XYZ file of C-alpha atoms in Angstrom:
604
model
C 0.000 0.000 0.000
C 2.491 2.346 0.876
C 4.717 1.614 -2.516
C 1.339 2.409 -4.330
C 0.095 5.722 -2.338
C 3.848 6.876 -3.559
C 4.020 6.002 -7.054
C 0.321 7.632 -7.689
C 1.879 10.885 -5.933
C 4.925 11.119 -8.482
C 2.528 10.252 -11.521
C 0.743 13.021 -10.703
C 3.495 15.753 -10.159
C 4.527 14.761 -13.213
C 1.495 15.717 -14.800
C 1.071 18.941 -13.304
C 4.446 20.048 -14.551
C 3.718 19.015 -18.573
C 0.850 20.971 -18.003
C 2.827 23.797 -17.014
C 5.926 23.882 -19.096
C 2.901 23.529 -22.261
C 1.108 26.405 -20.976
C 4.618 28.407 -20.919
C 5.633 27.267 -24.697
C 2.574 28.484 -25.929
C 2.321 31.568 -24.558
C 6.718 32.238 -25.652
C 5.232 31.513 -28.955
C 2.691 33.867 -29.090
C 4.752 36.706 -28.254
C 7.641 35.631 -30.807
C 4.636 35.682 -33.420
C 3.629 38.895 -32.524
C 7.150 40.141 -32.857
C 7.515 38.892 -36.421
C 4.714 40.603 -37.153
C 5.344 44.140 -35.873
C 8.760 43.586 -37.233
C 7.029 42.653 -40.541
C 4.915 45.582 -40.948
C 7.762 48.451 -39.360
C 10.020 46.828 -42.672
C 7.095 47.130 -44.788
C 6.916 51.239 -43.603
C 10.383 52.005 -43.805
C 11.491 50.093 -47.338
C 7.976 52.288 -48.985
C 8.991 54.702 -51.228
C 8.518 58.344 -49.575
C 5.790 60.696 -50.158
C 7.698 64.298 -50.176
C 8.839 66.763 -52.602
C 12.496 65.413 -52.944
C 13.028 62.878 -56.261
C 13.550 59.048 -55.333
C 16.273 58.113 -53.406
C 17.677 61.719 -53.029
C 19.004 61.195 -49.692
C 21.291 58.577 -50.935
C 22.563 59.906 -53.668
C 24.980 63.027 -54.275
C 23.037 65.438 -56.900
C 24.563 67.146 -59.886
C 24.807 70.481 -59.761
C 27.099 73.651 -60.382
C 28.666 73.252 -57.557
C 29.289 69.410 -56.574
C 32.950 69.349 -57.489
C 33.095 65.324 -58.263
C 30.764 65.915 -61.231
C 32.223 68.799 -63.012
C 31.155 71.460 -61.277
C 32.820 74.819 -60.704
C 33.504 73.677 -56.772
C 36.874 72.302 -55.407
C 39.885 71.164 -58.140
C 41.127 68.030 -58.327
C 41.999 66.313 -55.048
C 39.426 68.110 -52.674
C 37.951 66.198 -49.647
C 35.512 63.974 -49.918
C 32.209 64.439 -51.350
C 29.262 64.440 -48.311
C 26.543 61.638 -49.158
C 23.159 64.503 -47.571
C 21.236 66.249 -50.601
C 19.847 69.601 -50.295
C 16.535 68.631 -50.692
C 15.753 71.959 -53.160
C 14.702 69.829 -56.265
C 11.518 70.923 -58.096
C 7.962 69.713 -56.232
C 7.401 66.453 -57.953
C 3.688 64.982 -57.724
C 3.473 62.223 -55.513
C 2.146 58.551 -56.258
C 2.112 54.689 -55.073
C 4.971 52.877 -55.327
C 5.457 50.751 -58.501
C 7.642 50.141 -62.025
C 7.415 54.198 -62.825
C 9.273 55.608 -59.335
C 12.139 52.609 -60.001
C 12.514 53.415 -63.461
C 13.033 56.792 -63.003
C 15.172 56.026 -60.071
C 17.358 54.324 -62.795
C 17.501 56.905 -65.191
C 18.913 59.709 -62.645
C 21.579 57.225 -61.491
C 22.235 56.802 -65.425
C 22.784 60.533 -65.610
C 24.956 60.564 -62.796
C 27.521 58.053 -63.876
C 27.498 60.002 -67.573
C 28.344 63.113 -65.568
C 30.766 61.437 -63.300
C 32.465 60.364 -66.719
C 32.514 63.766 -68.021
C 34.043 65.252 -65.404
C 36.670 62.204 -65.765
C 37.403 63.254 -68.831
C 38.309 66.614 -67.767
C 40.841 65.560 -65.457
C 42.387 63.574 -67.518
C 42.742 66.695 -69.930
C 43.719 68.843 -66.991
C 46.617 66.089 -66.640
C 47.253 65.798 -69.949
C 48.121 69.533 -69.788
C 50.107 69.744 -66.654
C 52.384 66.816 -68.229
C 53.606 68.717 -71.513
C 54.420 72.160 -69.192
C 56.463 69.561 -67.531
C 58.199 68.273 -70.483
C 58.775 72.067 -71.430
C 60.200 73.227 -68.101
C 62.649 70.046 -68.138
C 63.668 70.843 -71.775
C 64.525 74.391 -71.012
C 65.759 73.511 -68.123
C 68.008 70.857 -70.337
C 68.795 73.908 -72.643
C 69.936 76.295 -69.950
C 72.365 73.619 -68.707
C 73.993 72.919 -71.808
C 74.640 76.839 -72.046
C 76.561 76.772 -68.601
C 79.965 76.223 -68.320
C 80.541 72.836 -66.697
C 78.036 73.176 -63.792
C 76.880 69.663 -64.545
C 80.094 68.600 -65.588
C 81.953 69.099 -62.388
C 78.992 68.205 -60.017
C 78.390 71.465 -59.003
C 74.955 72.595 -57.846
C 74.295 76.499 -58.151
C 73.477 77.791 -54.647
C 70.774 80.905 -56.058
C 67.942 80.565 -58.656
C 68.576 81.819 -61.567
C 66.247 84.832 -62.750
C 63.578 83.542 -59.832
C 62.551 84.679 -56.302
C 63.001 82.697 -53.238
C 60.307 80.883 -53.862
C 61.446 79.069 -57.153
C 64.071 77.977 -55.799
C 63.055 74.458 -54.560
C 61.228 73.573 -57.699
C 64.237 74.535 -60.237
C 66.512 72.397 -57.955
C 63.550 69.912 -57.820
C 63.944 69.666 -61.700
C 67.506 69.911 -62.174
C 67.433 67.115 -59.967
C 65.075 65.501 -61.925
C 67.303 65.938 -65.224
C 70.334 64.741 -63.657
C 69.013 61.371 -62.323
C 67.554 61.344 -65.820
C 71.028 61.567 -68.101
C 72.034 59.425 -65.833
C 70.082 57.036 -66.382
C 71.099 57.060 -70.121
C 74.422 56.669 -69.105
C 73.630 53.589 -66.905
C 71.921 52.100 -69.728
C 74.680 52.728 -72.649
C 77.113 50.520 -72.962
C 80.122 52.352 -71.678
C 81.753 50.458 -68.601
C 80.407 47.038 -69.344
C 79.181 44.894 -72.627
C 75.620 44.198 -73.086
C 74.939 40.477 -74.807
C 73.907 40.943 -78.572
C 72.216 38.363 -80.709
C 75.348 38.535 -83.217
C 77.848 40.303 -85.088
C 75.491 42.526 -86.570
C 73.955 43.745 -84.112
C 77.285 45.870 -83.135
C 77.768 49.655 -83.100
C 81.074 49.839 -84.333
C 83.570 53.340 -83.329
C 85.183 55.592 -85.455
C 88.561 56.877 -84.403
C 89.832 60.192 -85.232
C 93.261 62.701 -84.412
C 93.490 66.178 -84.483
C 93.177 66.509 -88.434
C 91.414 63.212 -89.642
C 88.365 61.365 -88.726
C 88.984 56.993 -89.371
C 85.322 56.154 -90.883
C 83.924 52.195 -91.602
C 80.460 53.861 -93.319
C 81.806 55.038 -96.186
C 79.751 54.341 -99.201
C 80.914 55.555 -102.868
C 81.354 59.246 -101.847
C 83.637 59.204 -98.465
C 87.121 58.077 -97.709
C 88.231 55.694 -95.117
C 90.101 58.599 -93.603
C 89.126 62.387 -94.199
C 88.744 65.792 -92.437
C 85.433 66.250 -90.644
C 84.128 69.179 -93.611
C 80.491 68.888 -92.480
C 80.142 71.642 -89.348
C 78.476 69.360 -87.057
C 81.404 67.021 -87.141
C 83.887 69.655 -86.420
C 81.745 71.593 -83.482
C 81.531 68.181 -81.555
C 84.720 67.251 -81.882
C 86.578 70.460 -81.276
C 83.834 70.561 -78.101
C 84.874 66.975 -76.741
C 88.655 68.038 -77.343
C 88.066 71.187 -75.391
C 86.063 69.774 -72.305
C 88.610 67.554 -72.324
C 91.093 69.622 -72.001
C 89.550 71.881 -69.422
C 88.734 68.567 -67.424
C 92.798 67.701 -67.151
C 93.854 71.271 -66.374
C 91.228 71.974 -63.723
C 90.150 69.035 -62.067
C 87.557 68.964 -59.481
C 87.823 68.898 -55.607
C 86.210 65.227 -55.851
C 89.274 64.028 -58.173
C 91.969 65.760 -55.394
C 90.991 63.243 -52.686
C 95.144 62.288 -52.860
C 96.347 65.882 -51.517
C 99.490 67.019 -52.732
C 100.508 64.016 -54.446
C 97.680 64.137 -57.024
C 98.284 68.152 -57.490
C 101.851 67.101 -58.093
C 100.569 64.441 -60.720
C 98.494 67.222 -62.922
C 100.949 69.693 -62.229
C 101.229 69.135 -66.017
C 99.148 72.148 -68.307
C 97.676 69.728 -71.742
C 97.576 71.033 -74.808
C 96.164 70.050 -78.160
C 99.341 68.978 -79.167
C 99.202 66.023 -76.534
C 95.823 64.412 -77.931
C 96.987 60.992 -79.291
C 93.884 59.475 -80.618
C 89.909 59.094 -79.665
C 87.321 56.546 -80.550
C 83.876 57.643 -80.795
C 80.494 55.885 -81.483
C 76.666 56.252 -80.806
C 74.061 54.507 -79.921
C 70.432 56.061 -81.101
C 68.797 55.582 -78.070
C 70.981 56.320 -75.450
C 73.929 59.227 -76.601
C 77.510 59.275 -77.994
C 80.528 57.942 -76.431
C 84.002 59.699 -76.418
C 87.339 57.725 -75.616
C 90.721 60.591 -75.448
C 93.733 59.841 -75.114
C 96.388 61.897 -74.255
C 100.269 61.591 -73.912
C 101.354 61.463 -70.158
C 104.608 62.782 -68.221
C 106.578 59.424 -69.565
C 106.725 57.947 -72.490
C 104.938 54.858 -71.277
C 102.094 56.669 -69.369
C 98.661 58.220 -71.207
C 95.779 59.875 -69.653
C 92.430 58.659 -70.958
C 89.172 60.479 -70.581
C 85.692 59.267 -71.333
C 83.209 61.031 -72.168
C 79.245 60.384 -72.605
C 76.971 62.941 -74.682
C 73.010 61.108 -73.496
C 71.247 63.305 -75.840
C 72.129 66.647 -73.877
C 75.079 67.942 -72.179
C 78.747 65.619 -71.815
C 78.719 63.938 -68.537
C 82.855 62.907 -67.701
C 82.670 59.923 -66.749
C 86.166 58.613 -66.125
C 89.927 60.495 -65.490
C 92.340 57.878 -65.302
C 96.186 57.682 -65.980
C 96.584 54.496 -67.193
C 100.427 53.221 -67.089
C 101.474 50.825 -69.467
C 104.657 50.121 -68.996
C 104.202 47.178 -67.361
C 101.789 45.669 -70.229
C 103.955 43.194 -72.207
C 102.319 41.506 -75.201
C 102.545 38.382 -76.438
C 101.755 38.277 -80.750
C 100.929 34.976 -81.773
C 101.402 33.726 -85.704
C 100.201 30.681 -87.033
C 102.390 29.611 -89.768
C 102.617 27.096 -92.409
C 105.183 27.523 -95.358
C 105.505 31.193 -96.769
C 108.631 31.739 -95.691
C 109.079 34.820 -97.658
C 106.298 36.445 -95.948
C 107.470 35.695 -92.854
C 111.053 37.448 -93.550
C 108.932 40.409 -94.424
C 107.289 40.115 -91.411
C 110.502 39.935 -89.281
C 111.970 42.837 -90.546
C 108.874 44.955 -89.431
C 108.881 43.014 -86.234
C 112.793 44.221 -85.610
C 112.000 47.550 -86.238
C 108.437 47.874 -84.291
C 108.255 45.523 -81.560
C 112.440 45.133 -80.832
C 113.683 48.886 -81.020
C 110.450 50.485 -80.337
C 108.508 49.537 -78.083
C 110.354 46.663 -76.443
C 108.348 44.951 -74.305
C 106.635 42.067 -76.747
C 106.962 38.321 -77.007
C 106.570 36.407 -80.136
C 104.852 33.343 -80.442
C 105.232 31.335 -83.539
C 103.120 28.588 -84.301
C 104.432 26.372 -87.563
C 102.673 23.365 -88.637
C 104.792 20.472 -90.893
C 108.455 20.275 -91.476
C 108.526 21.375 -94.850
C 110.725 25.150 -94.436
C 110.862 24.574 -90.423
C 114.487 25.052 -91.320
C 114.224 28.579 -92.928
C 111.873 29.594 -90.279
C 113.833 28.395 -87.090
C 117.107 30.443 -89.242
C 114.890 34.018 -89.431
C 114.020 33.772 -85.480
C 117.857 33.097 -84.659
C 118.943 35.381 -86.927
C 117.065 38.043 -85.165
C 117.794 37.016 -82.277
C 121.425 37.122 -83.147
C 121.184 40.587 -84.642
C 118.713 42.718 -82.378
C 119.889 40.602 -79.260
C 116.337 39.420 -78.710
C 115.153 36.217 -77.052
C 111.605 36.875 -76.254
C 110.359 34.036 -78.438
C 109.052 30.942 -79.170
C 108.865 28.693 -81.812
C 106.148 25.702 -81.656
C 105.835 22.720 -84.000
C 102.791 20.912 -84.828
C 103.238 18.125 -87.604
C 99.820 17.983 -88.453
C 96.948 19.831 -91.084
C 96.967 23.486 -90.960
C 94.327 25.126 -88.459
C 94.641 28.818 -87.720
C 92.144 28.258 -84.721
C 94.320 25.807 -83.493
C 97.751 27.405 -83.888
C 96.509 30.004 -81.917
C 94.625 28.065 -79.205
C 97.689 26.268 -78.773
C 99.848 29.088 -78.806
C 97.755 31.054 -75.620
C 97.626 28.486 -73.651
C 101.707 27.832 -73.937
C 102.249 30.963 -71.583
C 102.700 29.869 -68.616
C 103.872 33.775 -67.347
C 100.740 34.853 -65.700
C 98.145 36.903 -67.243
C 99.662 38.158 -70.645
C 97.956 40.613 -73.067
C 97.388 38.799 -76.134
C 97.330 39.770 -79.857
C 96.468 37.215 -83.029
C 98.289 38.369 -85.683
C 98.972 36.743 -89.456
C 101.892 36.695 -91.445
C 100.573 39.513 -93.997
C 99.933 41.871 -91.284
C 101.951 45.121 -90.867
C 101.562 47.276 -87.575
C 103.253 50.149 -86.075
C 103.947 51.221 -82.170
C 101.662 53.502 -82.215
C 98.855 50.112 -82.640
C 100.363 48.721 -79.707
C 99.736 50.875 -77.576
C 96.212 51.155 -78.553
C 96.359 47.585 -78.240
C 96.986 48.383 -74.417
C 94.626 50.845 -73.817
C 91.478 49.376 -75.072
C 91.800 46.000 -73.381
C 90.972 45.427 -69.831
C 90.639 42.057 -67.729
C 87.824 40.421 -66.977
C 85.723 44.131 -68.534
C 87.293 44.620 -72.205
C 88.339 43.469 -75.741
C 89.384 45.137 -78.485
C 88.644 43.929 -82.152
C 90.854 46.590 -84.579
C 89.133 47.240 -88.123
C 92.745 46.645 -90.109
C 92.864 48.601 -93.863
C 93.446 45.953 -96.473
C 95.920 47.096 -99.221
C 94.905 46.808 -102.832
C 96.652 45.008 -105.259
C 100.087 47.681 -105.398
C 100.371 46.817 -109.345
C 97.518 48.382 -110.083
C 97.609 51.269 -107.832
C 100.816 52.161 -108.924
C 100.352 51.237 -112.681
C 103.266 48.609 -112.780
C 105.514 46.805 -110.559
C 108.559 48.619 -111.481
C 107.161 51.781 -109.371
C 106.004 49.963 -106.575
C 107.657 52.233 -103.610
C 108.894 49.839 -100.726
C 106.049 49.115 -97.845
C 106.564 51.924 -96.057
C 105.684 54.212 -98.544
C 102.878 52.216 -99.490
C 101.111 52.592 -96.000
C 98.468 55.175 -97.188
C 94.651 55.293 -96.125
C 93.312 56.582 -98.859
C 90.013 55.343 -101.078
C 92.458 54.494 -104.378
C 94.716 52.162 -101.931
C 92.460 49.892 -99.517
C 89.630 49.764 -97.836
C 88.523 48.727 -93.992
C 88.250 45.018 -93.788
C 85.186 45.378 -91.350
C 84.127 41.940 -92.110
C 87.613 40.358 -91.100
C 87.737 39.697 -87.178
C 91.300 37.587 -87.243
C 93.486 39.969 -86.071
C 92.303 40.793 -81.998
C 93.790 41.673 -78.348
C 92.357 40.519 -75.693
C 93.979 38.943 -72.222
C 94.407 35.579 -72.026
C 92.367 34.840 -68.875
C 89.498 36.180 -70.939
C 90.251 34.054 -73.982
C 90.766 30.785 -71.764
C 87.555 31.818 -69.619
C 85.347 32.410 -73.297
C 86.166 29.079 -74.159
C 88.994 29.442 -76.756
C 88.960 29.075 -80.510
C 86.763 26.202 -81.793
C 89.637 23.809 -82.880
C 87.760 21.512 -85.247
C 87.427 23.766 -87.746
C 90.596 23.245 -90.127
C 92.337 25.469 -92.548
C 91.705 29.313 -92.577
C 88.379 31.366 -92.341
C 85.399 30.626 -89.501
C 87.176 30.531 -86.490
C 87.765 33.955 -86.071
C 83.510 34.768 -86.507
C 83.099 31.813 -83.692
C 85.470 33.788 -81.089
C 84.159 36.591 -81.648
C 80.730 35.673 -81.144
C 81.245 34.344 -78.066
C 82.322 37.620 -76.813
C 79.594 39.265 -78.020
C 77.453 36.821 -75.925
C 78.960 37.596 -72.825
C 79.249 40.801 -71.014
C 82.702 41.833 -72.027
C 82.647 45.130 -74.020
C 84.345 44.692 -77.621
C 85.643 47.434 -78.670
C 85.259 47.724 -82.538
C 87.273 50.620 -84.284
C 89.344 51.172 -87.262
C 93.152 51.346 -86.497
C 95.332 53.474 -88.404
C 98.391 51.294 -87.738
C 97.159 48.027 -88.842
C 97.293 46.937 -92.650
C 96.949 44.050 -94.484
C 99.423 43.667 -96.952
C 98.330 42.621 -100.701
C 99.003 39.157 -101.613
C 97.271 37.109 -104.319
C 94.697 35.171 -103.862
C 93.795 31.921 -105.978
C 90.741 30.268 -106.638
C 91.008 26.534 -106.974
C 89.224 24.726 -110.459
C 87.905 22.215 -107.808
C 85.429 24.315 -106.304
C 81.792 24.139 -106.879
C 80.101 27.363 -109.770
C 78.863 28.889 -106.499
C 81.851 28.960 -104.339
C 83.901 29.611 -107.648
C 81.907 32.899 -108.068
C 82.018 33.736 -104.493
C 85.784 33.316 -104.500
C 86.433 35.515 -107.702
C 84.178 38.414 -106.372
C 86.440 38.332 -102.999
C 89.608 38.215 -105.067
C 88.141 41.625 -107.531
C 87.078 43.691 -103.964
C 90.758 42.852 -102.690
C 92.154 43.927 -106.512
C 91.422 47.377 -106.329
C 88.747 50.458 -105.811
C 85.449 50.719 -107.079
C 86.879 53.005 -109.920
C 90.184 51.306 -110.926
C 87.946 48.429 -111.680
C 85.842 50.294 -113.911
C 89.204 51.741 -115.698
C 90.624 48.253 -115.983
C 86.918 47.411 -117.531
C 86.507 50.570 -119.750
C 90.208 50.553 -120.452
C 89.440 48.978 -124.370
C 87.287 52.344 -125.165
C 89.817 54.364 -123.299
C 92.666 53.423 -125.343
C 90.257 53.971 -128.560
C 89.856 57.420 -127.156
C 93.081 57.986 -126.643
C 93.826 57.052 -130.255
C 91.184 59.390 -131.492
C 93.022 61.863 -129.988
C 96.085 61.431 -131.215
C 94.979 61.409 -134.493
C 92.699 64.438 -134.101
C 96.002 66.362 -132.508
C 98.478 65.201 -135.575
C 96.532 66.652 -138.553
C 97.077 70.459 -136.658
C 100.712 69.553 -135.801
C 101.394 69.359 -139.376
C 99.603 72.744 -140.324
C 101.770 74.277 -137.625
């Protein structure tokens, strides 16, 4: 009984609190659904479209007028504050009506308006800009202009302390702008290939130098009207030249505070006063983008020491880059000559050799390369017999009894040093060069930065320039650069100076190739494809000498042809050809002549 009378008691608690918690639930969800609804209809109010004066949606957003300055009105300029999102509210009274398709398609078109008036005023700025830029360009080309009028201020680094013609107020925007300029030609300069090489796709792709003296510009472009060497006659020519010689000149004899940083010792060093007179030589070339570079160089206290100058024109005033003494008497050379038979050239060559590279300049090494024994006998004789004669035992002679390879003769001879570093030049047998050449030799070569690739002026045939062999003057004599008596070679690249770390780090000559012709265009492509700069410039002391060239019945019509043309450009000038072609008519003329002339002799 008991266990009963407490089970019925829990039953029913239980009941009384379901009863409860259902009349709780229902009454929570009567207030949430009275909530949804208020919320409901206060969403339905407020999203309504409004029943006032002002257009549709006017208090969101900004209206056109003459005074909004984002929509080309006459308020703030460009770059004012921001634009406030609150209307004014003083639109025209617009009748009122129920929301529907009308009040959202007119909503549409004013917001279509505004974005065409937002583009409009767009377009302004961009005019306004447009404007501003080209005053810009103008004050930075006058201010160009001005510069190249003063003397040296950009030169030396010098920064004028005043404005020029301005108040105190210009002043930071002209130095704002010179500033400007300066980082400007500078860049040109850092992007012209003037104190390292730039890789180029071949040899075509090269901007060769011209190099020119006080009297005579050395030209490759030459065409049917110029010489290979002639004086600058067009004004231009002369004004920039006489103005590089002249800045350089005032750069040696007043150097800047920034060059002094060695105190008395570097005073005592340009104690010197240059004149014209001490201007050796200069290479120049330009590049069409970028500006014209200028290479001097002058004669120094000794007879081994020079002072270059460099020189960069980017389009505006000359920027010095460089004042260097360079000293070469420490610079031997080492000339290498692959040789095989042609003894009698290579007599020739000795004698020149004697007289240049023994009494002169004395400090070369000669590296001969002979391949076979055929005349090793005659050859081996000539070296000791100069040796003998001049006292001179800076050479060696290398024998290779194999097939003739230029490429290989030289390879072979470079890497036979075994003195250090050496300065080397590939010479051939028919090649005739003065001092003067090896010293330029020496100044346009640099480790690991430069090599120099000398256009040489091929001789034409002297029997033909000369009209016979009995006036042939000796070689000396014949040494003219004129048009009637050679022309640059400026598609031979055989005869180059470079140092041999560079020629051993480029890879060397490609020794497969055998007999003469290729190698040389292989080398020097691979120096075009690094970043070594080649220097390319005509040399007034380096010839070719004539010799005749034969073209073998064995080859092919094509290579037959090819071989003849090469043989008639090395024969002689454009117009001794044509007198050697004309010369039947010319003799019939000169026969008329005669005849015409004898009839009134006889009347006399």
């Amino acid at each position: 009984m008991i266990f009963l009378f407490k089970f019925r008691r829990v039953n029913s608690v239980a009941v009384m609190l379901r009863r409860g918690l259902l009349t709780w639930v229902s009454r929570v969800g009567g207030l949430l659904v009275l909530l949804c609804c208020s919320l409901s209809l206060l969403y339905v109010m407020t999203c309504s479209p409004p029943h006032s004066n002002d257009p549709p949606l006017s208090h969101v957003l900004p209206r056109a007028g003459p005074n909004h300055p984002s929509l080309g009105g006459t308020g703030a300029g460009i770059g004012a504050g921001a634009v406030g999102i609150g209307g004014t509210g003083g639109g025209p009274a617009q009748s009122g009506g129920p929301p529907g398709a009308h009040s959202y398609q007119v909503l549409l078109q004013e917001r279509e308006e505004q974005h065409r008036l937002h583009i409009s005023s767009l377009k302004k700025q961009i005019a306004q800009l447009k404007e501003a830029l080209q005053e810009r360009s103008q004050q930075l080309k006058g201010i160009q202009e001005s510069l190249k009028r003063a003397s040296g201020g950009l030169t030396d680094g010098q920064e004028g302390g005043a404005s020029q013609g301005g108040g105190p107020g210009d002043a930071p925007g002209a130095k704002s702008q010179q500033a400007d300029l300066q980082e400007f030609l500078r860049g040109q300069l850092s992007k012209a290939e003037v104190s390292a090489g730039t890789r180029l796709p071949s040899e075509y792709a090269v901007v060769p130098f011209e190099s020119f003296t006080l009297q005579k510009v050395y030209q490759l472009e030459m065409g049917l009207t110029r010489h290979p060497e002639e004086k600058p006659v067009r004004k231009d020519k002369r004004d920039e030249l006489g103005e590089v010689l002249e800045m350089a000149l005032h750069s040696l004899n007043t150097p800047s505070s920034q060059q002094d940083s060695g105190g008395a010792v570097e005073k005592a060093q340009t104690s010197k006063v240059y004149m014209s007179s001490d201007f050796i030589e200069g290479i120049t070339r330009t590049e069409k983008d970028k500006g014209t570079l200028y290479e001097l160089t002058f004669r120094g206290d000794y007879s081994h020491e020079f002072r270059r100058l460099v020189l960069f024109r980017p389009f505006g005033p000359l920027m010095k880059v460089k004042n260097e003494k360079v000293d070469t008497a420490n610079v031997p050379i080492n000339i290498i000559v692959p040789l095989s038979r042609r003894t009698d050239k290579f007599k020739q060559f000795m004698h020149n050799f004697r007289e240049v590279c023994v009494r002169q300049d004395g400090r070369i090494h000669l590296t001969v390369v002979y391949f076979g024994k055929e005349q090793m006998s005659e050859v081996r004789s000539t070296l000791e017999n100069t040796s003998r004669e001049a006292n001179f035992k800076n050479f060696t002679l290398l024998q290779l009894d194999e097939e003739f390879s230029r490429g290989r003769g030289l390879d072979i001879g470079a890497r036979a040093w075994k003195g250090g570093n050496v300065l080397l030049f590939f010479c051939d047998v028919d090649i005739y060069f003065t001092a003067d050449f090896l010293n330029t030799c020496r100044l346009n070569t640099q480790p690991g930065k430069k090599v120099f690739y000398p256009v040489l002026f091929s001789q034409y045939n002297p029997s033909l320039i000369y009209g016979s062999p009995e006036r042939i003057p000796p070689v000396e004599q014949q040494l003219v650069i004129k048009k009637d008596t050679g022309f640059w070679r400026d598609f031979g690249f055989g005869m180059t100076c470079q140092y041999r770390s560079d020629f051993i780090n480029i890879g060397g000559f490609d020794i497969n190739i055998k007999g003469w012709g290729g190698e040389d265009v292989h080398l020097y492509r691979k120096y075009l494809h690094s970043n070594l700069l080649v220097v390319r410039a005509p040399s007034r002391g380096l010839f070719h000498l004539w010799h005749e060239k034969h073209c073998a019945d064995e080859l092919p019509p094509d290579q037959y042809r090819m071989c003849m043309q090469s043989k008639a450009m090395n024969e002689a000038s454009h117009g001794q050809l044509g007198m050697l072609f004309f010369r039947h008519e010319i003799e019939a003329h000169l026969r008329k002549q005669k005849q015409q002339q004898n009839p009134n002799i006889k009347k006399t």
